[in-house]
Amino acid sequence: MKNILVTGGAGFIGSAFVRRMVAKYPQYTLIVFDKLTYAGNLDNLLPVKDAPNYRFERGDIADRAAVQRVCEQYAIDAIVNFAAESHVDRSILEPDAFINTDIVGVYVLLDVARQLGIPRLHHVSTDEVYGSIEEGFFRETDPLQPNSPYAASKAGGEMMVRAYHVTYGLHTTVTRGSNTFGPYQYPEKIAPFFITEAIDDRPLPLYGDGMQVRDWLYVDDHAEAIEVVLLHGTPGEVYNVGGEHELHNIEVTRFILETLGKPESLIRYVADRPGHDRRYALTNDKIRRELGWEPQHTFEDAMRSTIAWYRENEWWWRKIKTGEYLEFYKMQYAERLANAQQHGGA
Ligand code: NAD
Ligand code: TYD
């Protein structure tokens, strides 16, 4: 492996993977291919912008001609696909782009890989494809029961990956990561959204009763798991990647407020997300046993350093929270907040 195409590498997890791999493997060239949607951000790649083994190409994974051109131009011999529409709330408001990128885009990558004989393709998926689980932990062999348009589109992409492995013998692997947090995460997901809103003493809209459970994974651990699976994973296999740290949303919110020294009165209970999954939980047994990977960071340390990063890097997020971001915010939260209940209030 020499020239790795990282699709969606200007996003949150993709850029963490690129920063890691560029520094660690000077013998590989990392070519980021990214459409630069609202979530793509070249600031995420500033730390590697002058590295000799890094390149950037703008393009859409659903555009076959563009994907083929970049694969030929750089003699790509591995693809790692992070590109996706990734926010559940946006998928509820407007599912179109999710079908195009998370299903059609994945198919295009697979088909170009097949036609050009690219020997390796890793696809980054999510634990959300399993749906919600009340008790116990999802294993890789469990059925997929996605509940949101986002989760369903990710499941569709994964099924194409499976078919290309079984039908054409493409050397594919898949990881299903849990809720990831860390620096450079677009401030629409709960952690960076609540951190940056709380810094400005603004209300935090907690959906429903705030008792939904997510498993929390630090972004560097997620990037490391993808590296390990890319280098050592078995063709055709799927690997869960969990942080092994379950928390209720209210607990995550309280941790953020306490760390920032902000009052709990900022919490607002707002109308729930439609079809809201109650709990995500998965076991790391397989990746731990077969590849020796396990998370290296504790939630507390990693979340504290993440909060510190947002405090120290306002230059990064303040310019995001303008324009289109504010339009989405209004659509998503204005009415809900107007009818909200304050934490601890009557
Ligand atoms: P993100 O939204 O921060 O980044 C997505 C990136 O993909 C952006 O740079 C965007 O410009 C790019 N992109 C979108 N559509 C594209 C297209 N058609 N062609 C090329 N590029 C396109 O997402 P993220 O949080 O970094 O997630 C990365 C991957 O990991 C996704 O596949 C997501 O489903 C998966 N995942 C995310 C989490 C999480 O908690 N964030 C957890 C598990 C799995
Ligand atoms: P999110 O960060 O959108 O990730 P996902 O939906 O992929 O798990 O949401 C994490 C949890 O936080 C989820 O249960 C929804 C909840 N949430 C809120 O309560 N308020 C919010 O404003 C957001 C964005 C999320």
Short mmCIF file of N, CA and C and ligand atoms in Angstrom, two decimals, residues 8-14 33-41 59-62 81-86 101 124-127 150 154 177-180 185-186 188-189 222, ligand 1:
data_model
loop_
_atom_site.label_atom_id
_atom_site.label_comp_id
_atom_site.label_asym_id
_atom_site.label_seq_id
_atom_site.Cartn_x
_atom_site.Cartn_y
_atom_site.Cartn_z
N GLY A 8 -13.83 12.08 2.19
CA GLY A 8 -14.39 12.70 3.40
C GLY A 8 -13.32 13.06 4.42
N GLY A 9 -12.09 13.19 3.95
CA GLY A 9 -10.96 13.46 4.85
C GLY A 9 -10.89 14.87 5.40
N ALA A 10 -11.80 15.75 4.95
CA ALA A 10 -11.82 17.11 5.52
C ALA A 10 -12.86 17.25 6.63
N GLY A 11 -13.51 16.13 6.98
CA GLY A 11 -14.49 16.16 8.07
C GLY A 11 -13.82 15.88 9.40
N PHE A 12 -14.64 15.60 10.37
CA PHE A 12 -14.16 15.45 11.76
C PHE A 12 -13.25 14.23 11.92
N ILE A 13 -13.78 13.03 11.69
CA ILE A 13 -12.98 11.82 11.97
C ILE A 13 -11.96 11.59 10.86
N GLY A 14 -12.37 11.86 9.61
CA GLY A 14 -11.45 11.69 8.48
C GLY A 14 -10.20 12.54 8.64
N PHE A 33 -9.95 13.34 -0.70
CA PHE A 33 -10.93 13.64 -1.74
C PHE A 33 -12.22 14.01 -1.02
N ASP A 34 -12.62 15.27 -1.12
CA ASP A 34 -13.74 15.73 -0.29
C ASP A 34 -14.54 16.78 -1.05
N LYS A 35 -15.85 16.69 -0.92
CA LYS A 35 -16.75 17.62 -1.60
C LYS A 35 -16.78 18.99 -0.93
N LEU A 36 -16.30 19.04 0.31
CA LEU A 36 -16.39 20.25 1.14
C LEU A 36 -17.84 20.73 1.22
N THR A 37 -18.67 19.87 1.79
CA THR A 37 -20.04 20.26 2.13
C THR A 37 -19.95 21.20 3.33
N TYR A 38 -21.10 21.57 3.89
CA TYR A 38 -21.08 22.43 5.08
C TYR A 38 -20.17 21.83 6.17
N ALA A 39 -20.04 20.50 6.21
CA ALA A 39 -19.28 19.85 7.29
C ALA A 39 -17.80 19.68 6.96
N GLY A 40 -17.43 19.83 5.69
CA GLY A 40 -16.03 19.69 5.30
C GLY A 40 -15.31 21.01 5.54
N ASN A 41 -14.07 20.93 6.02
CA ASN A 41 -13.41 22.16 6.46
C ASN A 41 -11.89 22.00 6.31
N GLY A 59 -13.92 16.97 -4.61
CA GLY A 59 -14.80 16.20 -5.49
C GLY A 59 -15.84 15.43 -4.70
N ASP A 60 -16.80 14.92 -5.47
CA ASP A 60 -17.97 14.24 -4.90
C ASP A 60 -17.82 12.73 -5.12
N ILE A 61 -18.00 11.93 -4.08
CA ILE A 61 -17.84 10.48 -4.26
C ILE A 61 -18.94 9.88 -5.13
N ALA A 62 -20.03 10.62 -5.33
CA ALA A 62 -21.08 10.10 -6.21
C ALA A 62 -20.82 10.43 -7.69
N ASN A 81 -13.06 5.22 3.20
CA ASN A 81 -14.21 6.10 2.97
C ASN A 81 -14.84 6.62 4.27
N PHE A 82 -14.62 7.91 4.51
CA PHE A 82 -15.30 8.61 5.61
C PHE A 82 -16.45 9.47 5.09
N ALA A 83 -16.48 9.71 3.77
CA ALA A 83 -17.43 10.68 3.23
C ALA A 83 -18.86 10.25 3.53
N ALA A 84 -19.62 11.16 4.11
CA ALA A 84 -21.01 10.86 4.42
C ALA A 84 -21.72 12.14 4.82
N GLU A 85 -23.02 12.14 4.64
CA GLU A 85 -23.87 13.04 5.40
C GLU A 85 -24.02 12.34 6.73
N SER A 86 -23.76 13.04 7.83
CA SER A 86 -23.58 12.30 9.10
C SER A 86 -24.48 12.74 10.24
N THR A 101 -25.06 10.42 -1.06
CA THR A 101 -23.67 10.22 -0.62
C THR A 101 -23.49 8.87 0.07
N VAL A 124 -16.07 3.31 6.52
CA VAL A 124 -16.34 3.72 7.90
C VAL A 124 -17.85 3.79 8.09
N SER A 125 -18.37 2.89 8.94
CA SER A 125 -19.80 2.89 9.20
C SER A 125 -20.06 3.26 10.67
N THR A 126 -21.25 2.98 11.13
CA THR A 126 -21.66 3.48 12.45
C THR A 126 -22.45 2.42 13.22
N ASP A 127 -22.42 2.52 14.53
CA ASP A 127 -23.23 1.60 15.35
C ASP A 127 -24.72 1.85 15.15
N TYR A 150 -30.65 8.65 8.26
CA TYR A 150 -29.17 8.57 8.29
C TYR A 150 -28.73 7.12 8.48
N LYS A 154 -26.70 4.63 5.88
CA LYS A 154 -25.41 4.00 6.21
C LYS A 154 -25.51 2.47 6.08
N GLY A 177 -18.37 2.40 14.23
CA GLY A 177 -17.93 3.16 15.40
C GLY A 177 -19.11 3.71 16.19
N SER A 178 -18.85 4.00 17.46
CA SER A 178 -19.90 4.58 18.30
C SER A 178 -19.75 6.10 18.33
N ASN A 179 -20.54 6.77 19.17
CA ASN A 179 -20.57 8.25 19.18
C ASN A 179 -19.19 8.81 19.49
N THR A 180 -18.68 9.56 18.54
CA THR A 180 -17.30 10.01 18.61
C THR A 180 -17.25 11.49 18.98
N GLN A 185 -14.79 18.83 15.64
CA GLN A 185 -16.10 18.25 15.30
C GLN A 185 -17.09 19.38 15.04
N TYR A 186 -17.77 19.30 13.92
CA TYR A 186 -18.72 20.34 13.51
C TYR A 186 -19.75 20.55 14.63
N GLU A 188 -22.68 20.72 15.45
CA GLU A 188 -24.09 20.33 15.36
C GLU A 188 -24.33 19.08 16.20
N LYS A 189 -23.28 18.27 16.39
CA LYS A 189 -23.37 17.07 17.22
C LYS A 189 -23.35 17.51 18.68
N HIS A 222 -10.84 6.23 17.73
CA HIS A 222 -11.57 5.81 16.52
C HIS A 222 -10.61 5.75 15.33
P1 NAD B 1 -18.44 14.86 9.10
O1 NAD B 1 -19.84 15.22 8.78
O2 NAD B 1 -17.65 15.68 10.07
O3 NAD B 1 -17.57 14.80 7.75
C1 NAD B 1 -18.04 14.27 6.56
C2 NAD B 1 -17.07 14.67 5.46
O4 NAD B 1 -17.51 14.07 4.24
C3 NAD B 1 -17.02 16.20 5.21
O5 NAD B 1 -15.70 16.61 5.05
C4 NAD B 1 -17.82 16.37 3.92
O6 NAD B 1 -17.41 17.50 3.17
C5 NAD B 1 -17.51 15.07 3.21
N1 NAD B 1 -18.52 14.70 2.22
C6 NAD B 1 -19.88 14.66 2.40
N2 NAD B 1 -20.48 14.27 1.26
C7 NAD B 1 -19.49 14.02 0.36
C8 NAD B 1 -19.47 13.57 -0.98
N3 NAD B 1 -20.61 13.29 -1.63
N4 NAD B 1 -18.28 13.41 -1.60
C9 NAD B 1 -17.12 13.71 -0.95
N5 NAD B 1 -17.08 14.15 0.32
C10 NAD B 1 -18.25 14.30 0.97
O7 NAD B 1 -18.51 13.35 9.56
P2 NAD B 1 -17.68 12.57 10.67
O8 NAD B 1 -18.33 12.77 11.98
O9 NAD B 1 -16.23 12.85 10.51
O10 NAD B 1 -17.97 11.07 10.22
C11 NAD B 1 -17.12 10.42 9.28
C12 NAD B 1 -17.66 9.04 9.03
O11 NAD B 1 -17.75 8.32 10.25
C13 NAD B 1 -19.08 9.03 8.44
O12 NAD B 1 -19.14 8.04 7.46
C14 NAD B 1 -19.97 8.70 9.62
O13 NAD B 1 -21.12 8.03 9.19
C15 NAD B 1 -19.06 7.83 10.44
N6 NAD B 1 -19.28 7.83 11.90
C16 NAD B 1 -19.37 9.01 12.60
C17 NAD B 1 -19.53 8.98 13.98
C18 NAD B 1 -19.63 10.24 14.80
O14 NAD B 1 -19.96 10.16 15.99
N7 NAD B 1 -19.31 11.42 14.27
C19 NAD B 1 -19.62 7.75 14.64
C20 NAD B 1 -19.53 6.58 13.89
C21 NAD B 1 -19.34 6.63 12.53
#
